[in-house]
Amino acid sequence: MNDQEVVKYLSSKIPTPYTSEDANWWISTGSKMGIVKAIDFNGSLVGCIGAEKGKFEYQRSAEIGYWIAKDHWINGIATQAVNEIISLVFNTTDIVRLFASIFSQNTVSMRVLGKCGFELEVVHNKAI
C-alpha cells in the first residue's frame, strides 16, 4: 500500500504512508465492514476487493473497490476478482445494484469494469 502507482486512484481514506498500525487496523476492523476479500494469486496475496453496502434508501446498492499489486497488473486478475465479487454479492445478499467510482484517468479500471458488464452512468464534473 506504499506503492504510489497502486494507490494513486484509491480513496484518500487510505493513509499515506501506510504503516503497520494501519495494516493492523485494516485486518482487525476495516476488513470487517461490508464484504471484503483478499485477492490470491498462486498462493500469494496480490490485492483486495470489496463491496460496501449503501445505507438507508441506498441499502440495495453497493460500491465495489479493489487494488492489485503492481507486479500482478495486466494478468486478468482484476477482471477475475470483479467477476467473482459480482457473483458473491448477487448470490448471497439482497443487493441488486453494484457500482464503482472511478477517477477519469484510471482507464485500466474502466476497461476491467466494462469487461465485467458495468456501464458508464455518469461523469461527476468538479466533484473531487
PDB file of N, CA and C in Angstrom, residues 34-125:
ATOM      1  N   GLY A  34     -18.619  -4.468   5.452  1.00  0.00           N
ATOM      2  CA  GLY A  34     -19.046  -4.893   4.123  1.00  0.00           C
ATOM      3  C   GLY A  34     -18.489  -6.253   3.785  1.00  0.00           C
ATOM      4  N   ILE A  35     -18.426  -6.524   2.503  1.00  0.00           N
ATOM      5  CA  ILE A  35     -17.853  -7.773   2.005  1.00  0.00           C
ATOM      6  C   ILE A  35     -16.450  -7.443   1.530  1.00  0.00           C
ATOM      7  N   VAL A  36     -15.462  -8.059   2.135  1.00  0.00           N
ATOM      8  CA  VAL A  36     -14.066  -7.800   1.786  1.00  0.00           C
ATOM      9  C   VAL A  36     -13.368  -9.133   1.584  1.00  0.00           C
ATOM     10  N   LYS A  37     -12.647  -9.253   0.484  1.00  0.00           N
ATOM     11  CA  LYS A  37     -11.931 -10.485   0.170  1.00  0.00           C
ATOM     12  C   LYS A  37     -10.501 -10.165  -0.261  1.00  0.00           C
ATOM     13  N   ALA A  38      -9.592 -11.024   0.180  1.00  0.00           N
ATOM     14  CA  ALA A  38      -8.219 -10.955  -0.310  1.00  0.00           C
ATOM     15  C   ALA A  38      -8.216 -11.482  -1.740  1.00  0.00           C
ATOM     16  N   ILE A  39      -7.318 -10.952  -2.545  1.00  0.00           N
ATOM     17  CA  ILE A  39      -7.123 -11.468  -3.899  1.00  0.00           C
ATOM     18  C   ILE A  39      -5.830 -12.286  -3.872  1.00  0.00           C
ATOM     19  N   ASP A  40      -5.975 -13.565  -4.123  1.00  0.00           N
ATOM     20  CA  ASP A  40      -4.881 -14.523  -4.049  1.00  0.00           C
ATOM     21  C   ASP A  40      -4.485 -14.928  -5.466  1.00  0.00           C
ATOM     22  N   PHE A  41      -3.195 -14.985  -5.710  1.00  0.00           N
ATOM     23  CA  PHE A  41      -2.694 -15.470  -6.994  1.00  0.00           C
ATOM     24  C   PHE A  41      -1.551 -16.426  -6.711  1.00  0.00           C
ATOM     25  N   ASN A  42      -1.734 -17.677  -7.051  1.00  0.00           N
ATOM     26  CA  ASN A  42      -0.725 -18.716  -6.800  1.00  0.00           C
ATOM     27  C   ASN A  42      -0.262 -18.744  -5.350  1.00  0.00           C
ATOM     28  N   GLY A  43      -1.203 -18.576  -4.426  1.00  0.00           N
ATOM     29  CA  GLY A  43      -0.883 -18.665  -3.004  1.00  0.00           C
ATOM     30  C   GLY A  43      -0.333 -17.409  -2.374  1.00  0.00           C
ATOM     31  N   SER A  44      -0.301 -16.306  -3.120  1.00  0.00           N
ATOM     32  CA  SER A  44       0.215 -15.044  -2.582  1.00  0.00           C
ATOM     33  C   SER A  44      -0.868 -13.975  -2.591  1.00  0.00           C
ATOM     34  N   LEU A  45      -0.886 -13.152  -1.550  1.00  0.00           N
ATOM     35  CA  LEU A  45      -1.785 -12.003  -1.508  1.00  0.00           C
ATOM     36  C   LEU A  45      -1.305 -10.977  -2.520  1.00  0.00           C
ATOM     37  N   VAL A  46      -2.171 -10.648  -3.488  1.00  0.00           N
ATOM     38  CA  VAL A  46      -1.783  -9.685  -4.517  1.00  0.00           C
ATOM     39  C   VAL A  46      -2.732  -8.496  -4.579  1.00  0.00           C
ATOM     40  N   GLY A  47      -3.745  -8.480  -3.709  1.00  0.00           N
ATOM     41  CA  GLY A  47      -4.677  -7.362  -3.723  1.00  0.00           C
ATOM     42  C   GLY A  47      -5.844  -7.602  -2.798  1.00  0.00           C
ATOM     43  N   CYS A  48      -6.829  -6.727  -2.941  1.00  0.00           N
ATOM     44  CA  CYS A  48      -8.017  -6.782  -2.099  1.00  0.00           C
ATOM     45  C   CYS A  48      -9.193  -6.248  -2.911  1.00  0.00           C
ATOM     46  N   ILE A  49     -10.372  -6.801  -2.644  1.00  0.00           N
ATOM     47  CA  ILE A  49     -11.585  -6.340  -3.310  1.00  0.00           C
ATOM     48  C   ILE A  49     -12.712  -6.350  -2.296  1.00  0.00           C
ATOM     49  N   GLY A  50     -13.613  -5.418  -2.437  1.00  0.00           N
ATOM     50  CA  GLY A  50     -14.728  -5.378  -1.501  1.00  0.00           C
ATOM     51  C   GLY A  50     -15.940  -4.691  -2.077  1.00  0.00           C
ATOM     52  N   ALA A  51     -17.052  -4.887  -1.387  1.00  0.00           N
ATOM     53  CA  ALA A  51     -18.314  -4.234  -1.735  1.00  0.00           C
ATOM     54  C   ALA A  51     -18.898  -3.671  -0.451  1.00  0.00           C
ATOM     55  N   GLU A  52     -19.138  -2.375  -0.439  1.00  0.00           N
ATOM     56  CA  GLU A  52     -19.692  -1.708   0.732  1.00  0.00           C
ATOM     57  C   GLU A  52     -21.136  -1.324   0.463  1.00  0.00           C
ATOM     58  N   LYS A  53     -22.021  -1.910   1.241  1.00  0.00           N
ATOM     59  CA  LYS A  53     -23.451  -1.705   1.086  1.00  0.00           C
ATOM     60  C   LYS A  53     -23.840  -0.281   1.449  1.00  0.00           C
ATOM     61  N   GLY A  54     -24.773   0.280   0.689  1.00  0.00           N
ATOM     62  CA  GLY A  54     -25.269   1.615   0.974  1.00  0.00           C
ATOM     63  C   GLY A  54     -26.150   1.634   2.215  1.00  0.00           C
ATOM     64  N   LYS A  55     -26.491   2.816   2.645  1.00  0.00           N
ATOM     65  CA  LYS A  55     -27.324   2.991   3.827  1.00  0.00           C
ATOM     66  C   LYS A  55     -28.680   3.580   3.439  1.00  0.00           C
ATOM     67  N   PHE A  56     -29.638   3.366   4.311  1.00  0.00           N
ATOM     68  CA  PHE A  56     -30.981   3.911   4.163  1.00  0.00           C
ATOM     69  C   PHE A  56     -31.573   3.528   2.805  1.00  0.00           C
ATOM     70  N   GLU A  57     -32.012   4.494   2.011  1.00  0.00           N
ATOM     71  CA  GLU A  57     -32.651   4.157   0.732  1.00  0.00           C
ATOM     72  C   GLU A  57     -31.682   3.557  -0.283  1.00  0.00           C
ATOM     73  N   TYR A  58     -30.381   3.581   0.005  1.00  0.00           N
ATOM     74  CA  TYR A  58     -29.377   3.001  -0.897  1.00  0.00           C
ATOM     75  C   TYR A  58     -28.935   1.610  -0.442  1.00  0.00           C
ATOM     76  N   GLN A  59     -29.676   1.005   0.480  1.00  0.00           N
ATOM     77  CA  GLN A  59     -29.241  -0.251   1.073  1.00  0.00           C
ATOM     78  C   GLN A  59     -29.275  -1.449   0.116  1.00  0.00           C
ATOM     79  N   ARG A  60     -29.867  -1.309  -1.052  1.00  0.00           N
ATOM     80  CA  ARG A  60     -29.868  -2.405  -2.021  1.00  0.00           C
ATOM     81  C   ARG A  60     -28.795  -2.207  -3.096  1.00  0.00           C
ATOM     82  N   SER A  61     -27.932  -1.206  -2.872  1.00  0.00           N
ATOM     83  CA  SER A  61     -26.790  -0.945  -3.746  1.00  0.00           C
ATOM     84  C   SER A  61     -25.501  -1.114  -2.951  1.00  0.00           C
ATOM     85  N   ALA A  62     -24.423  -1.388  -3.651  1.00  0.00           N
ATOM     86  CA  ALA A  62     -23.120  -1.467  -3.002  1.00  0.00           C
ATOM     87  C   ALA A  62     -22.058  -0.947  -3.958  1.00  0.00           C
ATOM     88  N   GLU A  63     -21.078  -0.278  -3.386  1.00  0.00           N
ATOM     89  CA  GLU A  63     -19.948   0.211  -4.167  1.00  0.00           C
ATOM     90  C   GLU A  63     -18.805  -0.783  -4.056  1.00  0.00           C
ATOM     91  N   ILE A  64     -18.245  -1.159  -5.195  1.00  0.00           N
ATOM     92  CA  ILE A  64     -17.086  -2.044  -5.155  1.00  0.00           C
ATOM     93  C   ILE A  64     -15.813  -1.225  -5.326  1.00  0.00           C
ATOM     94  N   GLY A  65     -14.754  -1.750  -4.782  1.00  0.00           N
ATOM     95  CA  GLY A  65     -13.431  -1.163  -4.927  1.00  0.00           C
ATOM     96  C   GLY A  65     -12.401  -2.271  -4.835  1.00  0.00           C
ATOM     97  N   TYR A  66     -11.270  -2.050  -5.441  1.00  0.00           N
ATOM     98  CA  TYR A  66     -10.233  -3.077  -5.438  1.00  0.00           C
ATOM     99  C   TYR A  66      -8.873  -2.457  -5.737  1.00  0.00           C
ATOM    100  N   TRP A  67      -7.839  -3.195  -5.396  1.00  0.00           N
ATOM    101  CA  TRP A  67      -6.478  -2.842  -5.788  1.00  0.00           C
ATOM    102  C   TRP A  67      -5.702  -4.127  -6.057  1.00  0.00           C
ATOM    103  N   ILE A  68      -4.721  -4.017  -6.929  1.00  0.00           N
ATOM    104  CA  ILE A  68      -3.859  -5.140  -7.289  1.00  0.00           C
ATOM    105  C   ILE A  68      -2.412  -4.656  -7.194  1.00  0.00           C
ATOM    106  N   ALA A  69      -1.543  -5.466  -6.601  1.00  0.00           N
ATOM    107  CA  ALA A  69      -0.114  -5.128  -6.531  1.00  0.00           C
ATOM    108  C   ALA A  69       0.440  -4.967  -7.948  1.00  0.00           C
ATOM    109  N   LYS A  70       1.291  -3.985  -8.116  1.00  0.00           N
ATOM    110  CA  LYS A  70       1.803  -3.621  -9.444  1.00  0.00           C
ATOM    111  C   LYS A  70       2.430  -4.797 -10.196  1.00  0.00           C
ATOM    112  N   ASP A  71       3.135  -5.668  -9.488  1.00  0.00           N
ATOM    113  CA  ASP A  71       3.779  -6.811 -10.148  1.00  0.00           C
ATOM    114  C   ASP A  71       2.773  -7.769 -10.780  1.00  0.00           C
ATOM    115  N   HIS A  72       1.491  -7.595 -10.465  1.00  0.00           N
ATOM    116  CA  HIS A  72       0.461  -8.508 -10.966  1.00  0.00           C
ATOM    117  C   HIS A  72      -0.543  -7.824 -11.882  1.00  0.00           C
ATOM    118  N   TRP A  73      -0.218  -6.620 -12.336  1.00  0.00           N
ATOM    119  CA  TRP A  73      -1.084  -5.929 -13.282  1.00  0.00           C
ATOM    120  C   TRP A  73      -1.043  -6.658 -14.625  1.00  0.00           C
ATOM    121  N   ILE A  74      -2.065  -6.481 -15.399  1.00  0.00           N
ATOM    122  CA  ILE A  74      -2.171  -6.983 -16.775  1.00  0.00           C
ATOM    123  C   ILE A  74      -2.110  -8.517 -16.828  1.00  0.00           C
ATOM    124  N   ASN A  75      -2.636  -9.183 -15.820  1.00  0.00           N
ATOM    125  CA  ASN A  75      -2.706 -10.641 -15.826  1.00  0.00           C
ATOM    126  C   ASN A  75      -4.139 -11.148 -15.784  1.00  0.00           C
ATOM    127  N   GLY A  76      -5.120 -10.240 -15.870  1.00  0.00           N
ATOM    128  CA  GLY A  76      -6.512 -10.654 -15.795  1.00  0.00           C
ATOM    129  C   GLY A  76      -7.011 -10.899 -14.381  1.00  0.00           C
ATOM    130  N   ILE A  77      -6.167 -10.631 -13.393  1.00  0.00           N
ATOM    131  CA  ILE A  77      -6.526 -10.893 -12.004  1.00  0.00           C
ATOM    132  C   ILE A  77      -7.662  -9.981 -11.557  1.00  0.00           C
ATOM    133  N   ALA A  78      -7.609  -8.714 -11.908  1.00  0.00           N
ATOM    134  CA  ALA A  78      -8.665  -7.780 -11.501  1.00  0.00           C
ATOM    135  C   ALA A  78     -10.002  -8.175 -12.122  1.00  0.00           C
ATOM    136  N   THR A  79      -9.994  -8.533 -13.390  1.00  0.00           N
ATOM    137  CA  THR A  79     -11.230  -8.936 -14.061  1.00  0.00           C
ATOM    138  C   THR A  79     -11.824 -10.162 -13.382  1.00  0.00           C
ATOM    139  N   GLN A  80     -11.003 -11.135 -13.066  1.00  0.00           N
ATOM    140  CA  GLN A  80     -11.491 -12.330 -12.389  1.00  0.00           C
ATOM    141  C   GLN A  80     -12.036 -11.986 -11.011  1.00  0.00           C
ATOM    142  N   ALA A  81     -11.328 -11.131 -10.265  1.00  0.00           N
ATOM    143  CA  ALA A  81     -11.775 -10.751  -8.921  1.00  0.00           C
ATOM    144  C   ALA A  81     -13.105  -9.999  -8.968  1.00  0.00           C
ATOM    145  N   VAL A  82     -13.253  -9.087  -9.922  1.00  0.00           N
ATOM    146  CA  VAL A  82     -14.512  -8.342 -10.054  1.00  0.00           C
ATOM    147  C   VAL A  82     -15.647  -9.298 -10.397  1.00  0.00           C
ATOM    148  N   ASN A  83     -15.429 -10.202 -11.338  1.00  0.00           N
ATOM    149  CA  ASN A  83     -16.474 -11.168 -11.683  1.00  0.00           C
ATOM    150  C   ASN A  83     -16.861 -12.026 -10.475  1.00  0.00           C
ATOM    151  N   GLU A  84     -15.884 -12.409  -9.678  1.00  0.00           N
ATOM    152  CA  GLU A  84     -16.174 -13.230  -8.506  1.00  0.00           C
ATOM    153  C   GLU A  84     -16.933 -12.448  -7.433  1.00  0.00           C
ATOM    154  N   ILE A  85     -16.594 -11.170  -7.227  1.00  0.00           N
ATOM    155  CA  ILE A  85     -17.324 -10.388  -6.214  1.00  0.00           C
ATOM    156  C   ILE A  85     -18.747 -10.127  -6.690  1.00  0.00           C
ATOM    157  N   ILE A  86     -18.938  -9.926  -7.989  1.00  0.00           N
ATOM    158  CA  ILE A  86     -20.293  -9.752  -8.536  1.00  0.00           C
ATOM    159  C   ILE A  86     -21.132 -10.983  -8.199  1.00  0.00           C
ATOM    160  N   SER A  87     -20.609 -12.147  -8.499  1.00  0.00           N
ATOM    161  CA  SER A  87     -21.325 -13.386  -8.239  1.00  0.00           C
ATOM    162  C   SER A  87     -21.601 -13.555  -6.747  1.00  0.00           C
ATOM    163  N   LEU A  88     -20.611 -13.317  -5.915  1.00  0.00           N
ATOM    164  CA  LEU A  88     -20.775 -13.455  -4.472  1.00  0.00           C
ATOM    165  C   LEU A  88     -21.860 -12.525  -3.941  1.00  0.00           C
ATOM    166  N   VAL A  89     -21.798 -11.261  -4.325  1.00  0.00           N
ATOM    167  CA  VAL A  89     -22.759 -10.273  -3.827  1.00  0.00           C
ATOM    168  C   VAL A  89     -24.176 -10.616  -4.277  1.00  0.00           C
ATOM    169  N   PHE A  90     -24.362 -10.888  -5.563  1.00  0.00           N
ATOM    170  CA  PHE A  90     -25.710 -11.139  -6.063  1.00  0.00           C
ATOM    171  C   PHE A  90     -26.280 -12.475  -5.590  1.00  0.00           C
ATOM    172  N   ASN A  91     -25.425 -13.427  -5.264  1.00  0.00           N
ATOM    173  CA  ASN A  91     -25.910 -14.740  -4.832  1.00  0.00           C
ATOM    174  C   ASN A  91     -26.052 -14.891  -3.318  1.00  0.00           C
ATOM    175  N   THR A  92     -25.508 -13.952  -2.543  1.00  0.00           N
ATOM    176  CA  THR A  92     -25.537 -14.128  -1.085  1.00  0.00           C
ATOM    177  C   THR A  92     -26.135 -12.947  -0.325  1.00  0.00           C
ATOM    178  N   THR A  93     -26.554 -11.900  -1.026  1.00  0.00           N
ATOM    179  CA  THR A  93     -27.113 -10.733  -0.348  1.00  0.00           C
ATOM    180  C   THR A  93     -28.386 -10.281  -1.055  1.00  0.00           C
ATOM    181  N   ASP A  94     -29.025  -9.260  -0.499  1.00  0.00           N
ATOM    182  CA  ASP A  94     -30.203  -8.681  -1.151  1.00  0.00           C
ATOM    183  C   ASP A  94     -29.840  -7.480  -2.023  1.00  0.00           C
ATOM    184  N   ILE A  95     -28.560  -7.277  -2.262  1.00  0.00           N
ATOM    185  CA  ILE A  95     -28.095  -6.178  -3.108  1.00  0.00           C
ATOM    186  C   ILE A  95     -28.483  -6.470  -4.558  1.00  0.00           C
ATOM    187  N   VAL A  96     -29.029  -5.454  -5.235  1.00  0.00           N
ATOM    188  CA  VAL A  96     -29.460  -5.619  -6.623  1.00  0.00           C
ATOM    189  C   VAL A  96     -28.666  -4.740  -7.590  1.00  0.00           C
ATOM    190  N   ARG A  97     -27.798  -3.883  -7.042  1.00  0.00           N
ATOM    191  CA  ARG A  97     -27.036  -2.968  -7.900  1.00  0.00           C
ATOM    192  C   ARG A  97     -25.634  -2.789  -7.345  1.00  0.00           C
ATOM    193  N   LEU A  98     -24.643  -2.962  -8.204  1.00  0.00           N
ATOM    194  CA  LEU A  98     -23.257  -2.664  -7.862  1.00  0.00           C
ATOM    195  C   LEU A  98     -22.792  -1.500  -8.708  1.00  0.00           C
ATOM    196  N   PHE A  99     -21.966  -0.659  -8.117  1.00  0.00           N
ATOM    197  CA  PHE A  99     -21.373   0.446  -8.869  1.00  0.00           C
ATOM    198  C   PHE A  99     -19.949   0.659  -8.390  1.00  0.00           C
ATOM    199  N   ALA A 100     -19.188   1.382  -9.175  1.00  0.00           N
ATOM    200  CA  ALA A 100     -17.816   1.730  -8.825  1.00  0.00           C
ATOM    201  C   ALA A 100     -17.585   3.185  -9.188  1.00  0.00           C
ATOM    202  N   SER A 101     -16.880   3.885  -8.344  1.00  0.00           N
ATOM    203  CA  SER A 101     -16.491   5.269  -8.625  1.00  0.00           C
ATOM    204  C   SER A 101     -15.045   5.244  -9.105  1.00  0.00           C
ATOM    205  N   ILE A 102     -14.822   5.711 -10.325  1.00  0.00           N
ATOM    206  CA  ILE A 102     -13.505   5.615 -10.953  1.00  0.00           C
ATOM    207  C   ILE A 102     -13.016   7.004 -11.348  1.00  0.00           C
ATOM    208  N   PHE A 103     -11.766   7.303 -11.018  1.00  0.00           N
ATOM    209  CA  PHE A 103     -11.173   8.555 -11.479  1.00  0.00           C
ATOM    210  C   PHE A 103     -11.034   8.513 -12.996  1.00  0.00           C
ATOM    211  N   SER A 104     -11.260   9.628 -13.656  1.00  0.00           N
ATOM    212  CA  SER A 104     -11.296   9.658 -15.120  1.00  0.00           C
ATOM    213  C   SER A 104      -9.989   9.202 -15.771  1.00  0.00           C
ATOM    214  N   GLN A 105      -8.870   9.353 -15.081  1.00  0.00           N
ATOM    215  CA  GLN A 105      -7.589   8.919 -15.652  1.00  0.00           C
ATOM    216  C   GLN A 105      -7.365   7.419 -15.516  1.00  0.00           C
ATOM    217  N   ASN A 106      -8.179   6.745 -14.734  1.00  0.00           N
ATOM    218  CA  ASN A 106      -7.984   5.321 -14.472  1.00  0.00           C
ATOM    219  C   ASN A 106      -8.673   4.471 -15.542  1.00  0.00           C
ATOM    220  N   THR A 107      -8.156   4.571 -16.754  1.00  0.00           N
ATOM    221  CA  THR A 107      -8.767   3.878 -17.888  1.00  0.00           C
ATOM    222  C   THR A 107      -8.647   2.358 -17.786  1.00  0.00           C
ATOM    223  N   VAL A 108      -7.622   1.873 -17.098  1.00  0.00           N
ATOM    224  CA  VAL A 108      -7.469   0.423 -16.944  1.00  0.00           C
ATOM    225  C   VAL A 108      -8.638  -0.139 -16.137  1.00  0.00           C
ATOM    226  N   SER A 109      -8.976   0.509 -15.019  1.00  0.00           N
ATOM    227  CA  SER A 109     -10.120   0.033 -14.228  1.00  0.00           C
ATOM    228  C   SER A 109     -11.419   0.165 -15.006  1.00  0.00           C
ATOM    229  N   MET A 110     -11.534   1.206 -15.807  1.00  0.00           N
ATOM    230  CA  MET A 110     -12.735   1.338 -16.634  1.00  0.00           C
ATOM    231  C   MET A 110     -12.872   0.154 -17.587  1.00  0.00           C
ATOM    232  N   ARG A 111     -11.750  -0.284 -18.179  1.00  0.00           N
ATOM    233  CA  ARG A 111     -11.787  -1.440 -19.079  1.00  0.00           C
ATOM    234  C   ARG A 111     -12.138  -2.719 -18.320  1.00  0.00           C
ATOM    235  N   VAL A 112     -11.549  -2.893 -17.137  1.00  0.00           N
ATOM    236  CA  VAL A 112     -11.853  -4.068 -16.318  1.00  0.00           C
ATOM    237  C   VAL A 112     -13.353  -4.126 -16.037  1.00  0.00           C
ATOM    238  N   LEU A 113     -13.905  -3.025 -15.568  1.00  0.00           N
ATOM    239  CA  LEU A 113     -15.329  -2.992 -15.229  1.00  0.00           C
ATOM    240  C   LEU A 113     -16.204  -3.203 -16.461  1.00  0.00           C
ATOM    241  N   GLY A 114     -15.803  -2.643 -17.596  1.00  0.00           N
ATOM    242  CA  GLY A 114     -16.549  -2.857 -18.834  1.00  0.00           C
ATOM    243  C   GLY A 114     -16.588  -4.325 -19.222  1.00  0.00           C
ATOM    244  N   LYS A 115     -15.459  -5.028 -19.068  1.00  0.00           N
ATOM    245  CA  LYS A 115     -15.414  -6.460 -19.361  1.00  0.00           C
ATOM    246  C   LYS A 115     -16.357  -7.248 -18.456  1.00  0.00           C
ATOM    247  N   CYS A 116     -16.615  -6.699 -17.276  1.00  0.00           N
ATOM    248  CA  CYS A 116     -17.458  -7.391 -16.281  1.00  0.00           C
ATOM    249  C   CYS A 116     -18.919  -6.962 -16.352  1.00  0.00           C
ATOM    250  N   GLY A 117     -19.273  -6.165 -17.359  1.00  0.00           N
ATOM    251  CA  GLY A 117     -20.669  -5.804 -17.569  1.00  0.00           C
ATOM    252  C   GLY A 117     -21.101  -4.466 -17.010  1.00  0.00           C
ATOM    253  N   PHE A 118     -20.190  -3.713 -16.411  1.00  0.00           N
ATOM    254  CA  PHE A 118     -20.542  -2.389 -15.909  1.00  0.00           C
ATOM    255  C   PHE A 118     -20.673  -1.420 -17.073  1.00  0.00           C
ATOM    256  N   GLU A 119     -21.527  -0.428 -16.917  1.00  0.00           N
ATOM    257  CA  GLU A 119     -21.729   0.597 -17.933  1.00  0.00           C
ATOM    258  C   GLU A 119     -21.521   1.966 -17.307  1.00  0.00           C
ATOM    259  N   LEU A 120     -20.979   2.893 -18.080  1.00  0.00           N
ATOM    260  CA  LEU A 120     -20.830   4.275 -17.614  1.00  0.00           C
ATOM    261  C   LEU A 120     -22.197   4.891 -17.443  1.00  0.00           C
ATOM    262  N   GLU A 121     -22.465   5.392 -16.241  1.00  0.00           N
ATOM    263  CA  GLU A 121     -23.758   6.018 -15.968  1.00  0.00           C
ATOM    264  C   GLU A 121     -23.648   7.536 -15.901  1.00  0.00           C
ATOM    265  N   VAL A 122     -22.575   8.032 -15.331  1.00  0.00           N
ATOM    266  CA  VAL A 122     -22.487   9.460 -15.106  1.00  0.00           C
ATOM    267  C   VAL A 122     -21.031   9.874 -14.918  1.00  0.00           C
ATOM    268  N   VAL A 123     -20.742  11.099 -15.302  1.00  0.00           N
ATOM    269  CA  VAL A 123     -19.462  11.727 -15.001  1.00  0.00           C
ATOM    270  C   VAL A 123     -19.769  12.879 -14.043  1.00  0.00           C
ATOM    271  N   HIS A 124     -19.137  12.856 -12.886  1.00  0.00           N
ATOM    272  CA  HIS A 124     -19.354  13.913 -11.898  1.00  0.00           C
ATOM    273  C   HIS A 124     -18.288  14.991 -12.091  1.00  0.00           C
ATOM    274  N   ASN A 125     -18.622  16.041 -12.805  1.00  0.00           N
ATOM    275  CA  ASN A 125     -17.682  17.132 -13.045  1.00  0.00           C
ATOM    276  C   ASN A 125     -17.441  17.938 -11.773  1.00  0.00           C
TER     277      ASN A 125
END
